[in-house]
Amino acid sequence: ICRSAYFDKLDSLNAAFRTPNLFAELRFDLCSIPIKAIAKIETPDRLVFTCRKGKFSQQDRIKAYAEALDLGVDYIDLDMDQDQDLLKELTPAILRSGALLILSQHNYKKTPDFIQLVADTHQAFDLGADIAKIIITAREKADLEKIDFLYQHFDDLIAFAMGEMGKLSRVKILNLGAPFTYAAFSEKEQTAPGQLTMQQMINLYQQLNG
């Protein structure tokens, strides 16, 4: 992380949303920071630490999450479907640290029916999530309506749609009760289909809220 550029971008975002808190997600699997350097990261006010499968072995991911928890990150994000073994390993460290657990599920192909979305959200909380993150791919307006309805049934939820149709949902959820949402610093740093840049997020948020 380049401290000056990193915090300059976060400061501009916070000014636009009129909030004093610096808030960011570190996708450790997408950066070049070695595991042993996690302890030296200078964190913002609130940091989500995420390390998806692929780049690291299971043991190295456990080490990375353990280092992040020792560092004092505020949230860690685990994949609800793929990381249940990892969750069992990390649960004692999570409880000791006081970090909040985000259990996330991403469907890159479609939007499940509403009954399945409700069941998946319940499963996340049953597994110990402090925040359930349910991400779908929207193909039609009805898919977006399912997300709206989900917020009527759950608190501590982050749910939105990927893809072109889902862009507005990424902003709208802030008015539905989501504790936060996700944006990329720039287009080249986007990590999911339809993800907005920081400036696009600000513009849409201001349009929605006058």
Tab-separated table of C-alpha atoms in Angstrom:
chain	number	residue	atom	x	y	z
A	1	ILE	CA	0.000	0.000	0.000
A	2	CYS	CA	1.290	3.428	-0.904
A	3	ARG	CA	0.346	5.448	2.154
A	4	SER	CA	0.042	8.895	0.541
A	5	ALA	CA	-2.009	7.866	-2.490
A	6	TYR	CA	-4.078	5.426	-0.462
A	7	PHE	CA	-5.112	7.931	2.188
A	8	ASP	CA	-5.564	10.807	-0.266
A	9	LYS	CA	-8.164	8.718	-2.120
A	10	LEU	CA	-9.883	7.680	1.092
A	11	ASP	CA	-9.945	11.274	2.338
A	12	SER	CA	-11.663	12.461	-0.838
A	13	LEU	CA	-14.267	9.703	-0.520
A	14	ASN	CA	-14.966	10.542	3.105
A	15	ALA	CA	-15.317	14.228	2.299
A	16	ALA	CA	-17.871	13.430	-0.409
A	17	PHE	CA	-19.921	11.283	1.951
A	18	ARG	CA	-19.409	13.705	4.860
A	19	THR	CA	-18.075	11.052	7.231
A	20	PRO	CA	-14.881	11.261	9.307
A	21	ASN	CA	-14.073	7.552	9.148
A	22	LEU	CA	-11.507	6.061	6.806
A	23	PHE	CA	-12.830	2.717	5.612
A	24	ALA	CA	-11.222	0.304	3.175
A	25	GLU	CA	-10.963	-3.326	2.140
A	26	LEU	CA	-7.563	-4.908	1.630
A	27	ARG	CA	-7.825	-7.712	-0.927
A	28	PHE	CA	-4.654	-9.418	0.184
A	29	ASP	CA	-4.850	-12.049	-2.560
A	30	LEU	CA	-4.679	-9.283	-5.191
A	31	CYS	CA	-1.693	-7.371	-3.828
A	32	SER	CA	2.027	-7.995	-3.558
A	33	ILE	CA	2.417	-7.595	0.200
A	34	PRO	CA	4.153	-10.644	1.744
A	35	ILE	CA	2.454	-12.321	4.692
A	36	LYS	CA	5.284	-11.369	7.041
A	37	ALA	CA	4.699	-7.688	6.249
A	38	ILE	CA	1.042	-7.684	7.340
A	39	ALA	CA	2.080	-6.730	10.871
A	40	LYS	CA	3.637	-3.521	9.496
A	41	ILE	CA	0.577	-2.292	7.594
A	42	GLU	CA	-0.556	1.136	8.716
A	43	THR	CA	-4.316	0.746	8.714
A	44	PRO	CA	-7.111	3.282	8.225
A	45	ASP	CA	-9.766	3.768	10.899
A	46	ARG	CA	-11.610	0.649	9.753
A	47	LEU	CA	-10.182	-2.112	7.591
A	48	VAL	CA	-11.764	-5.192	6.029
A	49	PHE	CA	-9.188	-7.914	5.383
A	50	THR	CA	-10.002	-10.393	2.613
A	51	CYS	CA	-7.868	-13.168	1.132
A	52	ARG	CA	-9.687	-15.302	-1.444
A	53	LYS	CA	-8.661	-18.760	-2.617
A	54	GLY	CA	-6.285	-19.100	-5.547
A	55	LYS	CA	-2.994	-17.336	-4.911
A	56	PHE	CA	-2.175	-18.833	-1.510
A	57	SER	CA	-2.299	-22.303	-0.023
A	58	GLN	CA	-4.799	-23.039	2.744
A	59	GLN	CA	-2.079	-22.815	5.387
A	60	ASP	CA	-0.761	-19.535	4.029
A	61	ARG	CA	-4.269	-18.083	4.026
A	62	ILE	CA	-4.678	-19.111	7.663
A	63	LYS	CA	-1.384	-17.388	8.448
A	64	ALA	CA	-2.435	-14.256	6.579
A	65	TYR	CA	-5.764	-14.018	8.376
A	66	ALA	CA	-4.108	-14.739	11.734
A	67	GLU	CA	-1.583	-11.944	11.125
A	68	ALA	CA	-4.386	-9.578	10.160
A	69	LEU	CA	-6.331	-10.417	13.305
A	70	ASP	CA	-3.210	-9.787	15.411
A	71	LEU	CA	-2.817	-6.468	13.609
A	72	GLY	CA	-6.272	-5.481	14.817
A	73	VAL	CA	-8.297	-5.320	11.604
A	74	ASP	CA	-11.952	-4.539	12.167
A	75	TYR	CA	-13.461	-7.126	9.800
A	76	ILE	CA	-12.365	-10.263	8.038
A	77	ASP	CA	-14.241	-11.636	5.030
A	78	LEU	CA	-14.498	-15.373	4.372
A	79	ASP	CA	-16.361	-17.131	1.578
A	80	MET	CA	-19.380	-18.873	3.089
A	81	ASP	CA	-19.323	-21.778	0.624
A	82	GLN	CA	-15.598	-22.355	0.180
A	83	ASP	CA	-14.044	-21.343	3.501
A	84	GLN	CA	-15.911	-23.286	6.178
A	85	ASP	CA	-12.779	-25.294	7.073
A	86	LEU	CA	-10.859	-22.030	7.287
A	87	LEU	CA	-13.583	-20.589	9.504
A	88	LYS	CA	-13.256	-23.487	11.963
A	89	GLU	CA	-9.492	-22.913	12.160
A	90	LEU	CA	-9.804	-19.165	12.641
A	91	THR	CA	-12.808	-18.968	14.971
A	92	PRO	CA	-10.763	-18.909	18.232
A	93	ALA	CA	-8.535	-16.130	16.861
A	94	ILE	CA	-11.567	-14.186	15.607
A	95	LEU	CA	-13.202	-14.367	19.041
A	96	ARG	CA	-10.000	-13.291	20.792
A	97	SER	CA	-9.450	-10.378	18.448
A	98	GLY	CA	-12.916	-8.851	18.559
A	99	ALA	CA	-12.947	-8.509	14.765
A	100	LEU	CA	-16.314	-8.787	13.057
A	101	LEU	CA	-16.863	-11.651	10.640
A	102	ILE	CA	-18.262	-11.109	7.152
A	103	LEU	CA	-19.407	-14.311	5.482
A	104	SER	CA	-19.876	-13.695	1.788
A	105	GLN	CA	-21.434	-15.550	-1.103
A	106	HIS	CA	-21.044	-14.564	-4.767
A	107	ASN	CA	-23.179	-15.911	-7.600
A	108	TYR	CA	-21.543	-14.870	-10.877
A	109	LYS	CA	-24.172	-16.504	-13.091
A	110	LYS	CA	-27.660	-15.660	-11.867
A	111	THR	CA	-29.993	-14.613	-9.072
A	112	PRO	CA	-31.362	-17.546	-7.047
A	113	ASP	CA	-35.028	-17.535	-6.134
A	114	PHE	CA	-35.987	-15.500	-3.073
A	115	ILE	CA	-36.460	-18.547	-0.835
A	116	GLN	CA	-32.882	-19.608	-1.580
A	117	LEU	CA	-31.547	-16.097	-0.900
A	118	VAL	CA	-33.265	-16.099	2.476
A	119	ALA	CA	-31.896	-19.561	3.269
A	120	ASP	CA	-28.359	-18.527	2.277
A	121	THR	CA	-28.555	-15.426	4.460
A	122	HIS	CA	-29.796	-17.464	7.424
A	123	GLN	CA	-26.937	-19.901	6.850
A	124	ALA	CA	-24.376	-17.088	7.025
A	125	PHE	CA	-25.695	-15.960	10.399
A	126	ASP	CA	-26.002	-19.552	11.641
A	127	LEU	CA	-22.306	-20.012	10.850
A	128	GLY	CA	-21.449	-17.021	13.019
A	129	ALA	CA	-21.443	-14.074	10.647
A	130	ASP	CA	-21.730	-10.590	12.099
A	131	ILE	CA	-22.501	-9.402	8.565
A	132	ALA	CA	-23.925	-11.523	5.750
A	133	LYS	CA	-22.747	-10.491	2.290
A	134	ILE	CA	-24.963	-11.926	-0.452
A	135	ILE	CA	-23.970	-10.930	-3.982
A	136	ILE	CA	-25.917	-11.995	-7.079
A	137	THR	CA	-25.860	-11.305	-10.823
A	138	ALA	CA	-28.903	-9.415	-12.096
A	139	ARG	CA	-30.419	-10.296	-15.462
A	140	GLU	CA	-33.788	-8.545	-15.064
A	141	LYS	CA	-35.596	-6.060	-12.849
A	142	ALA	CA	-37.133	-8.825	-10.748
A	143	ASP	CA	-33.635	-9.845	-9.638
A	144	LEU	CA	-33.063	-6.387	-8.189
A	145	GLU	CA	-36.402	-6.491	-6.402
A	146	LYS	CA	-35.304	-9.655	-4.605
A	147	ILE	CA	-32.395	-7.718	-3.134
A	148	ASP	CA	-34.734	-4.961	-1.934
A	149	PHE	CA	-37.004	-7.533	-0.268
A	150	LEU	CA	-34.043	-9.210	1.419
A	151	TYR	CA	-33.355	-6.019	3.373
A	152	GLN	CA	-36.890	-6.178	4.755
A	153	HIS	CA	-36.048	-9.493	6.430
A	154	PHE	CA	-32.492	-8.981	7.709
A	155	ASP	CA	-30.285	-6.490	9.485
A	156	ASP	CA	-26.488	-6.530	9.253
A	157	LEU	CA	-26.751	-7.344	5.558
A	158	ILE	CA	-24.743	-6.322	2.510
A	159	ALA	CA	-26.554	-7.522	-0.608
A	160	PHE	CA	-26.346	-6.122	-4.113
A	161	ALA	CA	-26.187	-7.215	-7.732
A	162	MET	CA	-23.195	-7.543	-10.029
A	163	GLY	CA	-23.342	-6.780	-13.725
A	164	GLU	CA	-24.488	-3.758	-15.682
A	165	MET	CA	-28.026	-3.925	-14.281
A	166	GLY	CA	-26.737	-4.056	-10.736
A	167	LYS	CA	-24.691	-0.875	-10.677
A	168	LEU	CA	-27.341	1.265	-9.005
A	169	SER	CA	-27.999	-1.425	-6.394
A	170	ARG	CA	-24.444	-0.967	-5.120
A	171	VAL	CA	-25.379	2.578	-4.072
A	172	LYS	CA	-29.046	2.088	-3.235
A	173	ILE	CA	-28.265	-0.402	-0.478
A	174	LEU	CA	-26.882	2.406	1.679
A	175	ASN	CA	-30.458	3.659	1.919
A	176	LEU	CA	-31.830	0.165	2.549
A	177	GLY	CA	-29.762	-0.495	5.653
A	178	ALA	CA	-26.409	-1.868	4.485
A	179	PRO	CA	-23.582	-0.846	6.847
A	180	PHE	CA	-21.329	-0.065	3.880
A	181	THR	CA	-20.820	-0.830	0.199
A	182	TYR	CA	-17.876	-1.379	-2.137
A	183	ALA	CA	-16.198	0.792	-4.781
A	184	ALA	CA	-12.874	0.648	-6.626
A	185	PHE	CA	-10.359	3.471	-6.497
A	186	SER	CA	-10.224	3.428	-10.312
A	187	GLU	CA	-11.446	1.377	-13.276
A	188	LYS	CA	-8.210	-0.608	-13.462
A	189	GLU	CA	-8.705	-1.681	-9.848
A	190	GLN	CA	-12.235	-3.038	-10.276
A	191	THR	CA	-12.581	-6.566	-8.903
A	192	ALA	CA	-16.112	-7.557	-9.990
A	193	PRO	CA	-18.472	-7.044	-12.964
A	194	GLY	CA	-20.289	-3.729	-12.683
A	195	GLN	CA	-18.219	-2.439	-9.780
A	196	LEU	CA	-18.257	1.348	-9.625
A	197	THR	CA	-15.274	3.576	-9.145
A	198	MET	CA	-15.104	5.795	-6.109
A	199	GLN	CA	-16.139	8.863	-8.125
A	200	GLN	CA	-19.002	7.050	-9.844
A	201	MET	CA	-20.241	5.913	-6.445
A	202	ILE	CA	-20.141	9.458	-5.103
A	203	ASN	CA	-21.996	10.828	-8.119
A	204	LEU	CA	-24.774	8.211	-7.957
A	205	TYR	CA	-25.111	8.596	-4.189
A	206	GLN	CA	-25.547	12.348	-4.541
A	207	GLN	CA	-28.110	11.891	-7.328
A	208	LEU	CA	-30.122	9.488	-5.173
A	209	ASN	CA	-30.000	11.674	-2.084
A	210	GLY	CA	-30.201	15.159	-3.558
